[in-house]
Short mmCIF file of N, CA and C in Angstrom, two decimals:
data_model
loop_
_atom_site.label_atom_id
_atom_site.label_comp_id
_atom_site.label_asym_id
_atom_site.label_seq_id
_atom_site.Cartn_x
_atom_site.Cartn_y
_atom_site.Cartn_z
N MET A 1 10.76 1.94 -14.32
CA MET A 1 9.48 1.53 -13.75
C MET A 1 9.55 1.76 -12.24
N THR A 2 8.52 2.32 -11.68
CA THR A 2 8.55 2.62 -10.26
C THR A 2 8.38 1.36 -9.43
N ARG A 3 8.75 1.45 -8.18
CA ARG A 3 8.61 0.31 -7.27
C ARG A 3 7.15 -0.09 -7.13
N GLN A 4 6.25 0.91 -7.07
CA GLN A 4 4.83 0.62 -6.94
C GLN A 4 4.34 -0.17 -8.15
N ARG A 5 4.72 0.24 -9.34
CA ARG A 5 4.27 -0.46 -10.55
C ARG A 5 4.82 -1.87 -10.60
N LEU A 6 6.06 -2.06 -10.17
CA LEU A 6 6.62 -3.41 -10.13
C LEU A 6 5.82 -4.30 -9.20
N ARG A 7 5.45 -3.78 -8.03
CA ARG A 7 4.67 -4.56 -7.09
C ARG A 7 3.32 -4.93 -7.70
N TRP A 8 2.68 -3.98 -8.33
CA TRP A 8 1.38 -4.25 -8.94
C TRP A 8 1.51 -5.27 -10.05
N GLY A 9 2.58 -5.15 -10.84
CA GLY A 9 2.79 -6.10 -11.92
C GLY A 9 2.96 -7.51 -11.40
N CYS A 10 3.64 -7.66 -10.27
CA CYS A 10 3.84 -8.98 -9.69
C CYS A 10 2.53 -9.56 -9.19
N LEU A 11 1.63 -8.72 -8.71
CA LEU A 11 0.33 -9.22 -8.31
C LEU A 11 -0.48 -9.65 -9.52
N LEU A 12 -0.35 -8.92 -10.62
CA LEU A 12 -1.13 -9.23 -11.81
C LEU A 12 -0.68 -10.49 -12.51
N ILE A 13 0.51 -10.97 -12.21
CA ILE A 13 0.97 -12.21 -12.83
C ILE A 13 0.03 -13.37 -12.52
N HIS A 14 -0.64 -13.28 -11.40
CA HIS A 14 -1.54 -14.36 -10.99
C HIS A 14 -2.87 -14.31 -11.70
N TRP A 15 -3.11 -13.25 -12.43
CA TRP A 15 -4.37 -13.11 -13.15
C TRP A 15 -4.14 -13.26 -14.65
N GLY A 16 -3.14 -14.05 -15.02
CA GLY A 16 -2.93 -14.39 -16.42
C GLY A 16 -2.14 -13.38 -17.23
N LYS A 17 -1.36 -12.52 -16.61
CA LYS A 17 -0.56 -11.55 -17.34
C LYS A 17 0.91 -11.68 -16.95
N PRO A 18 1.58 -12.78 -17.32
CA PRO A 18 2.95 -12.98 -16.88
C PRO A 18 3.94 -12.00 -17.47
N SER A 19 3.59 -11.28 -18.52
CA SER A 19 4.54 -10.36 -19.12
C SER A 19 4.82 -9.14 -18.25
N LEU A 20 3.97 -8.87 -17.27
CA LEU A 20 4.17 -7.71 -16.41
C LEU A 20 5.27 -7.91 -15.38
N CYS A 21 5.62 -9.13 -15.09
CA CYS A 21 6.62 -9.39 -14.07
C CYS A 21 7.53 -10.52 -14.57
N PRO A 22 8.82 -10.27 -14.77
CA PRO A 22 9.69 -11.28 -15.36
C PRO A 22 9.98 -12.47 -14.46
N ARG A 23 9.86 -12.31 -13.13
CA ARG A 23 10.18 -13.42 -12.25
C ARG A 23 8.94 -14.25 -11.94
N ILE A 24 9.12 -15.52 -11.73
CA ILE A 24 8.01 -16.40 -11.40
C ILE A 24 7.90 -16.46 -9.89
N LEU A 25 6.73 -16.18 -9.38
CA LEU A 25 6.52 -16.16 -7.94
C LEU A 25 6.05 -17.51 -7.45
N LEU A 26 6.59 -17.95 -6.33
CA LEU A 26 6.20 -19.23 -5.76
C LEU A 26 4.95 -19.11 -4.91
N MET A 27 4.70 -17.93 -4.38
CA MET A 27 3.55 -17.73 -3.51
C MET A 27 2.61 -16.75 -4.19
N ASP A 28 1.32 -17.06 -4.14
CA ASP A 28 0.32 -16.18 -4.70
C ASP A 28 -0.99 -16.38 -3.95
N VAL A 29 -2.05 -15.80 -4.43
CA VAL A 29 -3.33 -15.89 -3.74
C VAL A 29 -3.83 -17.34 -3.69
N ASP A 30 -3.61 -18.10 -4.77
CA ASP A 30 -4.05 -19.50 -4.76
C ASP A 30 -3.30 -20.31 -3.71
N TRP A 31 -2.00 -20.09 -3.60
CA TRP A 31 -1.19 -20.78 -2.58
C TRP A 31 -1.70 -20.40 -1.19
N LEU A 32 -1.97 -19.10 -1.00
CA LEU A 32 -2.45 -18.61 0.28
C LEU A 32 -3.80 -19.23 0.63
N ARG A 33 -4.73 -19.28 -0.33
CA ARG A 33 -6.05 -19.88 -0.09
C ARG A 33 -5.91 -21.35 0.31
N GLU A 34 -5.10 -22.08 -0.43
CA GLU A 34 -4.93 -23.51 -0.14
C GLU A 34 -4.38 -23.72 1.27
N LEU A 35 -3.39 -22.92 1.64
CA LEU A 35 -2.79 -23.04 2.96
C LEU A 35 -3.78 -22.66 4.07
N CYS A 36 -4.36 -21.48 3.97
CA CYS A 36 -5.23 -20.98 5.04
C CYS A 36 -6.49 -21.83 5.20
N LEU A 37 -7.06 -22.30 4.11
CA LEU A 37 -8.27 -23.10 4.21
C LEU A 37 -7.99 -24.52 4.67
N SER A 38 -6.72 -24.91 4.75
CA SER A 38 -6.38 -26.23 5.28
C SER A 38 -6.42 -26.25 6.81
N PHE A 39 -6.47 -25.08 7.45
CA PHE A 39 -6.54 -25.01 8.90
C PHE A 39 -7.97 -25.35 9.34
N PRO A 40 -8.14 -26.10 10.43
CA PRO A 40 -9.48 -26.50 10.88
C PRO A 40 -10.39 -25.30 11.15
N GLY A 41 -11.57 -25.32 10.56
CA GLY A 41 -12.56 -24.27 10.80
C GLY A 41 -12.29 -22.96 10.09
N ALA A 42 -11.26 -22.90 9.26
CA ALA A 42 -10.94 -21.66 8.56
C ALA A 42 -11.93 -21.42 7.43
N THR A 43 -12.32 -20.16 7.26
CA THR A 43 -13.23 -19.77 6.19
C THR A 43 -12.63 -18.57 5.46
N GLU A 44 -13.17 -18.31 4.28
CA GLU A 44 -12.74 -17.13 3.53
C GLU A 44 -13.95 -16.26 3.27
N GLN A 45 -13.69 -14.96 3.11
CA GLN A 45 -14.77 -14.01 2.88
C GLN A 45 -14.20 -12.80 2.18
N ILE A 46 -14.90 -12.32 1.18
CA ILE A 46 -14.50 -11.06 0.54
C ILE A 46 -15.18 -9.95 1.30
N GLN A 47 -14.39 -8.98 1.71
CA GLN A 47 -14.90 -7.88 2.52
C GLN A 47 -14.25 -6.59 2.05
N TRP A 48 -14.85 -5.47 2.36
CA TRP A 48 -14.34 -4.16 1.97
C TRP A 48 -14.17 -4.07 0.46
N SER A 49 -15.03 -4.71 -0.27
CA SER A 49 -15.16 -4.73 -1.73
C SER A 49 -14.07 -5.50 -2.48
N SER A 50 -12.85 -5.55 -1.99
CA SER A 50 -11.83 -6.25 -2.77
C SER A 50 -10.75 -6.94 -1.94
N ASP A 51 -11.03 -7.20 -0.68
CA ASP A 51 -10.05 -7.89 0.16
C ASP A 51 -10.55 -9.29 0.50
N LEU A 52 -9.67 -10.25 0.36
CA LEU A 52 -9.99 -11.63 0.72
C LEU A 52 -9.49 -11.86 2.14
N LEU A 53 -10.43 -12.15 3.04
CA LEU A 53 -10.08 -12.36 4.44
C LEU A 53 -10.18 -13.84 4.77
N PHE A 54 -9.29 -14.30 5.63
CA PHE A 54 -9.35 -15.66 6.14
C PHE A 54 -9.67 -15.55 7.62
N LYS A 55 -10.71 -16.30 8.03
CA LYS A 55 -11.21 -16.18 9.39
C LYS A 55 -11.34 -17.55 10.05
N VAL A 56 -11.33 -17.51 11.37
CA VAL A 56 -11.66 -18.69 12.16
C VAL A 56 -12.60 -18.20 13.25
N GLY A 57 -13.75 -18.84 13.38
CA GLY A 57 -14.74 -18.43 14.37
C GLY A 57 -15.22 -17.01 14.15
N GLY A 58 -15.21 -16.53 12.92
CA GLY A 58 -15.66 -15.18 12.61
C GLY A 58 -14.62 -14.10 12.83
N LYS A 59 -13.43 -14.47 13.28
CA LYS A 59 -12.35 -13.49 13.52
C LYS A 59 -11.25 -13.69 12.48
N MET A 60 -10.77 -12.60 11.91
CA MET A 60 -9.78 -12.74 10.84
C MET A 60 -8.38 -12.98 11.36
N PHE A 61 -7.64 -13.82 10.61
CA PHE A 61 -6.24 -14.08 10.95
C PHE A 61 -5.31 -13.75 9.80
N ALA A 62 -5.83 -13.49 8.60
CA ALA A 62 -5.02 -13.07 7.46
C ALA A 62 -5.90 -12.35 6.46
N ALA A 63 -5.30 -11.43 5.70
CA ALA A 63 -6.04 -10.68 4.68
C ALA A 63 -5.12 -10.37 3.52
N THR A 64 -5.69 -10.45 2.31
CA THR A 64 -4.93 -10.11 1.11
C THR A 64 -5.83 -9.34 0.15
N PRO A 65 -5.31 -8.30 -0.48
CA PRO A 65 -6.12 -7.57 -1.45
C PRO A 65 -6.21 -8.34 -2.77
N LEU A 66 -7.34 -8.25 -3.44
CA LEU A 66 -7.51 -8.90 -4.73
C LEU A 66 -7.28 -7.92 -5.88
N GLU A 67 -7.05 -6.67 -5.55
CA GLU A 67 -6.72 -5.64 -6.53
C GLU A 67 -5.36 -5.06 -6.16
N PRO A 68 -4.69 -4.39 -7.09
CA PRO A 68 -3.39 -3.80 -6.77
C PRO A 68 -3.46 -2.91 -5.53
N ALA A 69 -2.50 -3.11 -4.65
CA ALA A 69 -2.44 -2.38 -3.38
C ALA A 69 -1.00 -2.28 -2.91
N PRO A 70 -0.71 -1.38 -1.98
CA PRO A 70 0.67 -1.24 -1.48
C PRO A 70 1.18 -2.47 -0.72
N VAL A 71 0.28 -3.29 -0.17
CA VAL A 71 0.69 -4.51 0.52
C VAL A 71 0.00 -5.70 -0.12
N CYS A 72 0.63 -6.87 -0.04
CA CYS A 72 0.02 -8.04 -0.67
C CYS A 72 -0.54 -9.03 0.34
N LEU A 73 -0.18 -8.91 1.62
CA LEU A 73 -0.67 -9.84 2.64
C LEU A 73 -0.48 -9.22 4.01
N SER A 74 -1.48 -9.37 4.87
CA SER A 74 -1.38 -8.93 6.26
C SER A 74 -1.80 -10.08 7.16
N PHE A 75 -1.15 -10.21 8.30
CA PHE A 75 -1.50 -11.26 9.25
C PHE A 75 -1.04 -10.88 10.64
N LYS A 76 -1.64 -11.52 11.64
CA LYS A 76 -1.32 -11.27 13.05
C LYS A 76 0.01 -11.93 13.40
N ALA A 77 0.78 -11.26 14.23
CA ALA A 77 2.06 -11.81 14.68
C ALA A 77 2.15 -11.69 16.19
N SER A 78 2.95 -12.55 16.79
CA SER A 78 3.18 -12.43 18.23
C SER A 78 4.03 -11.18 18.47
N PRO A 79 4.02 -10.63 19.68
CA PRO A 79 4.83 -9.42 19.95
C PRO A 79 6.31 -9.61 19.60
N GLU A 80 6.86 -10.80 19.87
CA GLU A 80 8.27 -11.05 19.55
C GLU A 80 8.49 -11.07 18.04
N HIS A 81 7.61 -11.77 17.32
CA HIS A 81 7.74 -11.84 15.87
C HIS A 81 7.47 -10.49 15.22
N PHE A 82 6.54 -9.73 15.78
CA PHE A 82 6.21 -8.42 15.23
C PHE A 82 7.45 -7.54 15.18
N ALA A 83 8.17 -7.45 16.28
CA ALA A 83 9.37 -6.62 16.35
C ALA A 83 10.45 -7.12 15.37
N GLU A 84 10.62 -8.42 15.32
CA GLU A 84 11.65 -8.98 14.44
C GLU A 84 11.27 -8.84 12.96
N LEU A 85 10.02 -9.10 12.64
CA LEU A 85 9.59 -9.05 11.24
C LEU A 85 9.61 -7.64 10.67
N THR A 86 9.21 -6.65 11.46
CA THR A 86 9.15 -5.28 10.94
C THR A 86 10.53 -4.67 10.72
N GLU A 87 11.58 -5.34 11.17
CA GLU A 87 12.93 -4.88 10.88
C GLU A 87 13.42 -5.39 9.53
N ARG A 88 12.72 -6.34 8.94
CA ARG A 88 13.12 -6.90 7.65
C ARG A 88 12.66 -6.01 6.50
N PRO A 89 13.38 -6.08 5.38
CA PRO A 89 12.93 -5.31 4.22
C PRO A 89 11.61 -5.87 3.68
N SER A 90 10.76 -5.00 3.19
CA SER A 90 9.45 -5.34 2.59
C SER A 90 8.44 -5.89 3.58
N VAL A 91 8.70 -5.78 4.89
CA VAL A 91 7.73 -6.16 5.91
C VAL A 91 7.52 -4.92 6.78
N ILE A 92 6.26 -4.49 6.87
CA ILE A 92 5.94 -3.27 7.59
C ILE A 92 4.81 -3.53 8.60
N PRO A 93 4.64 -2.64 9.58
CA PRO A 93 3.46 -2.76 10.43
C PRO A 93 2.22 -2.59 9.55
N ALA A 94 1.23 -3.43 9.72
CA ALA A 94 0.04 -3.40 8.85
C ALA A 94 -0.75 -2.11 9.06
N PRO A 95 -1.12 -1.46 7.95
CA PRO A 95 -1.95 -0.27 8.09
C PRO A 95 -3.25 -0.59 8.83
N TYR A 96 -3.64 0.25 9.75
CA TYR A 96 -4.86 0.15 10.55
C TYR A 96 -4.81 -0.96 11.61
N LEU A 97 -3.91 -1.92 11.49
CA LEU A 97 -3.90 -3.06 12.41
C LEU A 97 -2.59 -3.22 13.18
N ALA A 98 -1.67 -2.32 13.02
CA ALA A 98 -0.35 -2.46 13.65
C ALA A 98 -0.44 -2.48 15.17
N ARG A 99 -1.36 -1.72 15.73
CA ARG A 99 -1.44 -1.71 17.21
C ARG A 99 -1.93 -3.04 17.76
N ALA A 100 -2.53 -3.87 16.90
CA ALA A 100 -2.95 -5.22 17.31
C ALA A 100 -1.91 -6.26 16.90
N GLN A 101 -0.69 -5.80 16.62
CA GLN A 101 0.46 -6.66 16.28
C GLN A 101 0.28 -7.38 14.93
N TRP A 102 -0.24 -6.69 13.94
CA TRP A 102 -0.35 -7.24 12.59
C TRP A 102 0.79 -6.69 11.74
N VAL A 103 1.33 -7.54 10.87
CA VAL A 103 2.36 -7.12 9.92
C VAL A 103 1.82 -7.24 8.50
N ALA A 104 2.44 -6.53 7.58
CA ALA A 104 2.03 -6.57 6.18
C ALA A 104 3.27 -6.79 5.31
N LEU A 105 3.11 -7.61 4.29
CA LEU A 105 4.19 -7.85 3.32
C LEU A 105 3.97 -6.94 2.13
N GLU A 106 5.01 -6.23 1.73
CA GLU A 106 4.91 -5.37 0.55
C GLU A 106 5.07 -6.16 -0.74
N THR A 107 5.75 -7.30 -0.67
CA THR A 107 5.94 -8.17 -1.82
C THR A 107 5.75 -9.61 -1.38
N TRP A 108 5.36 -10.46 -2.32
CA TRP A 108 5.15 -11.87 -1.99
C TRP A 108 6.45 -12.56 -1.61
N ASP A 109 7.58 -12.08 -2.09
CA ASP A 109 8.86 -12.73 -1.78
C ASP A 109 9.57 -12.11 -0.58
N ALA A 110 8.85 -11.38 0.25
CA ALA A 110 9.45 -10.77 1.44
C ALA A 110 9.90 -11.82 2.45
N LEU A 111 9.23 -12.97 2.47
CA LEU A 111 9.57 -14.06 3.39
C LEU A 111 9.59 -15.37 2.61
N PRO A 112 10.44 -16.31 3.01
CA PRO A 112 10.42 -17.64 2.37
C PRO A 112 9.08 -18.34 2.62
N ALA A 113 8.66 -19.18 1.68
CA ALA A 113 7.35 -19.84 1.75
C ALA A 113 7.17 -20.64 3.03
N ASP A 114 8.18 -21.39 3.44
CA ASP A 114 8.04 -22.22 4.63
C ASP A 114 7.90 -21.37 5.90
N GLU A 115 8.63 -20.27 5.98
CA GLU A 115 8.51 -19.39 7.13
C GLU A 115 7.15 -18.69 7.14
N LEU A 116 6.69 -18.25 5.96
CA LEU A 116 5.39 -17.60 5.87
C LEU A 116 4.27 -18.57 6.26
N ALA A 117 4.37 -19.81 5.83
CA ALA A 117 3.37 -20.82 6.19
C ALA A 117 3.33 -21.01 7.71
N ARG A 118 4.48 -21.04 8.34
CA ARG A 118 4.55 -21.19 9.80
C ARG A 118 3.96 -19.96 10.50
N LEU A 119 4.26 -18.76 9.99
CA LEU A 119 3.74 -17.54 10.60
C LEU A 119 2.22 -17.43 10.43
N LEU A 120 1.71 -17.88 9.29
CA LEU A 120 0.25 -17.87 9.08
C LEU A 120 -0.43 -18.85 10.03
N ARG A 121 0.19 -20.01 10.24
CA ARG A 121 -0.38 -20.97 11.20
C ARG A 121 -0.35 -20.39 12.61
N ASN A 122 0.73 -19.68 12.96
CA ASN A 122 0.79 -19.03 14.27
C ASN A 122 -0.30 -17.97 14.41
N SER A 123 -0.55 -17.22 13.34
CA SER A 123 -1.60 -16.22 13.35
C SER A 123 -2.96 -16.88 13.60
N TYR A 124 -3.22 -17.97 12.88
CA TYR A 124 -4.45 -18.74 13.06
C TYR A 124 -4.58 -19.22 14.51
N ASP A 125 -3.50 -19.79 15.04
CA ASP A 125 -3.52 -20.32 16.41
C ASP A 125 -3.77 -19.23 17.45
N MET A 126 -3.18 -18.04 17.25
CA MET A 126 -3.39 -16.94 18.20
C MET A 126 -4.84 -16.47 18.20
N VAL A 127 -5.43 -16.37 17.01
CA VAL A 127 -6.82 -15.94 16.92
C VAL A 127 -7.74 -17.03 17.48
N LEU A 128 -7.47 -18.28 17.17
CA LEU A 128 -8.26 -19.40 17.69
C LEU A 128 -8.21 -19.44 19.22
N ALA A 129 -7.06 -19.19 19.80
CA ALA A 129 -6.90 -19.24 21.26
C ALA A 129 -7.72 -18.17 21.97
N ARG A 130 -8.05 -17.07 21.30
CA ARG A 130 -8.81 -15.99 21.92
C ARG A 130 -10.32 -16.15 21.74
N LEU A 131 -10.74 -17.18 21.01
CA LEU A 131 -12.17 -17.43 20.82
C LEU A 131 -12.76 -18.03 22.09
N PRO A 132 -14.06 -17.89 22.28
CA PRO A 132 -14.70 -18.53 23.44
C PRO A 132 -14.50 -20.05 23.40
N LYS A 133 -14.43 -20.66 24.57
CA LYS A 133 -14.17 -22.10 24.66
C LYS A 133 -15.20 -22.91 23.86
N LYS A 134 -16.44 -22.51 23.91
CA LYS A 134 -17.49 -23.23 23.19
C LYS A 134 -17.22 -23.21 21.67
N THR A 135 -16.78 -22.09 21.16
CA THR A 135 -16.46 -21.97 19.72
C THR A 135 -15.24 -22.81 19.38
N ARG A 136 -14.21 -22.75 20.24
CA ARG A 136 -13.00 -23.56 20.00
C ARG A 136 -13.34 -25.05 19.98
N ASP A 137 -14.17 -25.48 20.93
CA ASP A 137 -14.57 -26.89 20.98
C ASP A 137 -15.35 -27.29 19.74
N ALA A 138 -16.23 -26.42 19.27
CA ALA A 138 -17.01 -26.72 18.07
C ALA A 138 -16.10 -26.86 16.86
N ILE A 139 -15.08 -26.04 16.76
CA ILE A 139 -14.13 -26.12 15.64
C ILE A 139 -13.31 -27.40 15.75
N ALA A 140 -12.89 -27.73 16.96
CA ALA A 140 -12.08 -28.94 17.16
C ALA A 140 -12.87 -30.21 16.86
N ASN A 141 -14.17 -30.20 17.14
CA ASN A 141 -14.99 -31.39 16.95
C ASN A 141 -15.70 -31.43 15.60
N ALA A 142 -15.52 -30.40 14.80
CA ALA A 142 -16.21 -30.33 13.50
C ALA A 142 -15.64 -31.37 12.55
N ARG A 143 -16.56 -31.95 11.78
CA ARG A 143 -16.15 -32.88 10.74
C ARG A 143 -16.21 -32.15 9.41
N PRO A 144 -15.52 -32.67 8.39
CA PRO A 144 -15.60 -32.02 7.08
C PRO A 144 -17.05 -31.96 6.60
N SER A 145 -17.39 -30.90 5.89
CA SER A 145 -18.78 -30.69 5.47
C SER A 145 -19.28 -31.77 4.53
N ALA A 146 -18.41 -32.43 3.77
CA ALA A 146 -18.85 -33.50 2.86
C ALA A 146 -19.44 -34.65 3.67
N ARG A 147 -18.85 -34.97 4.81
CA ARG A 147 -19.38 -36.03 5.66
C ARG A 147 -20.73 -35.65 6.24
N LYS A 148 -20.86 -34.43 6.68
CA LYS A 148 -22.11 -33.97 7.26
C LYS A 148 -23.24 -34.08 6.25
N ALA A 149 -22.96 -33.71 5.01
CA ALA A 149 -24.01 -33.74 3.99
C ALA A 149 -24.49 -35.17 3.73
N ARG A 150 -23.61 -36.16 3.76
CA ARG A 150 -24.00 -37.54 3.51
C ARG A 150 -24.77 -38.15 4.67
N SER A 151 -24.51 -37.70 5.89
CA SER A 151 -25.11 -38.34 7.05
C SER A 151 -26.51 -37.80 7.37
N LYS A 152 -26.95 -36.77 6.67
CA LYS A 152 -28.28 -36.24 6.94
C LYS A 152 -29.35 -37.19 6.45
N LYS A 153 -30.38 -37.34 7.27
CA LYS A 153 -31.51 -38.20 6.87
C LYS A 153 -32.55 -37.32 6.19
N PRO A 154 -33.29 -37.91 5.23
CA PRO A 154 -34.32 -37.11 4.58
C PRO A 154 -35.42 -36.73 5.58
N VAL A 155 -35.94 -35.54 5.42
CA VAL A 155 -36.97 -35.04 6.33
C VAL A 155 -38.33 -35.45 5.79
N LYS A 156 -39.15 -36.07 6.67
CA LYS A 156 -40.50 -36.46 6.27
C LYS A 156 -41.42 -35.27 6.46
N LYS A 157 -42.33 -35.11 5.51
CA LYS A 157 -43.32 -34.06 5.65
C LYS A 157 -44.43 -34.53 6.57
N LYS A 158 -44.93 -33.63 7.39
CA LYS A 158 -46.02 -33.95 8.29
C LYS A 158 -47.32 -34.04 7.49
N GLY A 159 -48.12 -35.00 7.82
CA GLY A 159 -49.40 -35.18 7.14
C GLY A 159 -50.47 -34.34 7.79
N GLY A 160 -50.48 -33.08 7.52
CA GLY A 160 -51.45 -32.18 8.14
C GLY A 160 -52.51 -31.77 7.14
N ARG A 161 -53.44 -31.02 7.65
CA ARG A 161 -54.52 -30.55 6.77
C ARG A 161 -54.01 -29.40 5.92
N SER A 162 -54.50 -29.37 4.69
CA SER A 162 -54.14 -28.25 3.82
C SER A 162 -55.31 -27.30 3.74
N ARG A 163 -55.03 -26.07 3.57
CA ARG A 163 -56.11 -25.07 3.54
C ARG A 163 -56.26 -24.51 2.15
#
């Protein structure tokens, strides 16, 4: 079995086909979603037809394909981390984004879960720091959306003439 097919099989394990990959993966798209959406103001968006992007203030800090692809996760890294990470096996400069210091993982097990979680938080923090101050303040002062929905008062209709 080729290396490409093995990688694809490991991605497909998360879509209910465990027979394609004999090892159980600790990190997958669900783990990534839970982690990235736990960051304040983080949102998700499907873009480019099959990529799940995680953004803060409209700027992306991580991306993962939802279909088989040569990489399973891309994220922004600091210049120091970029150089160190790209020397590791299964970690490459991200296609199209390497000049902006993005790295890509070829397999989900390229980095330990705790280190990957820390690097994703660093990616989020770097993107957040480059946002306008007004946007950063709005994210810092935002309350969870469930609270906002409960605190809204019903809107009264104006008693105007009907035509």
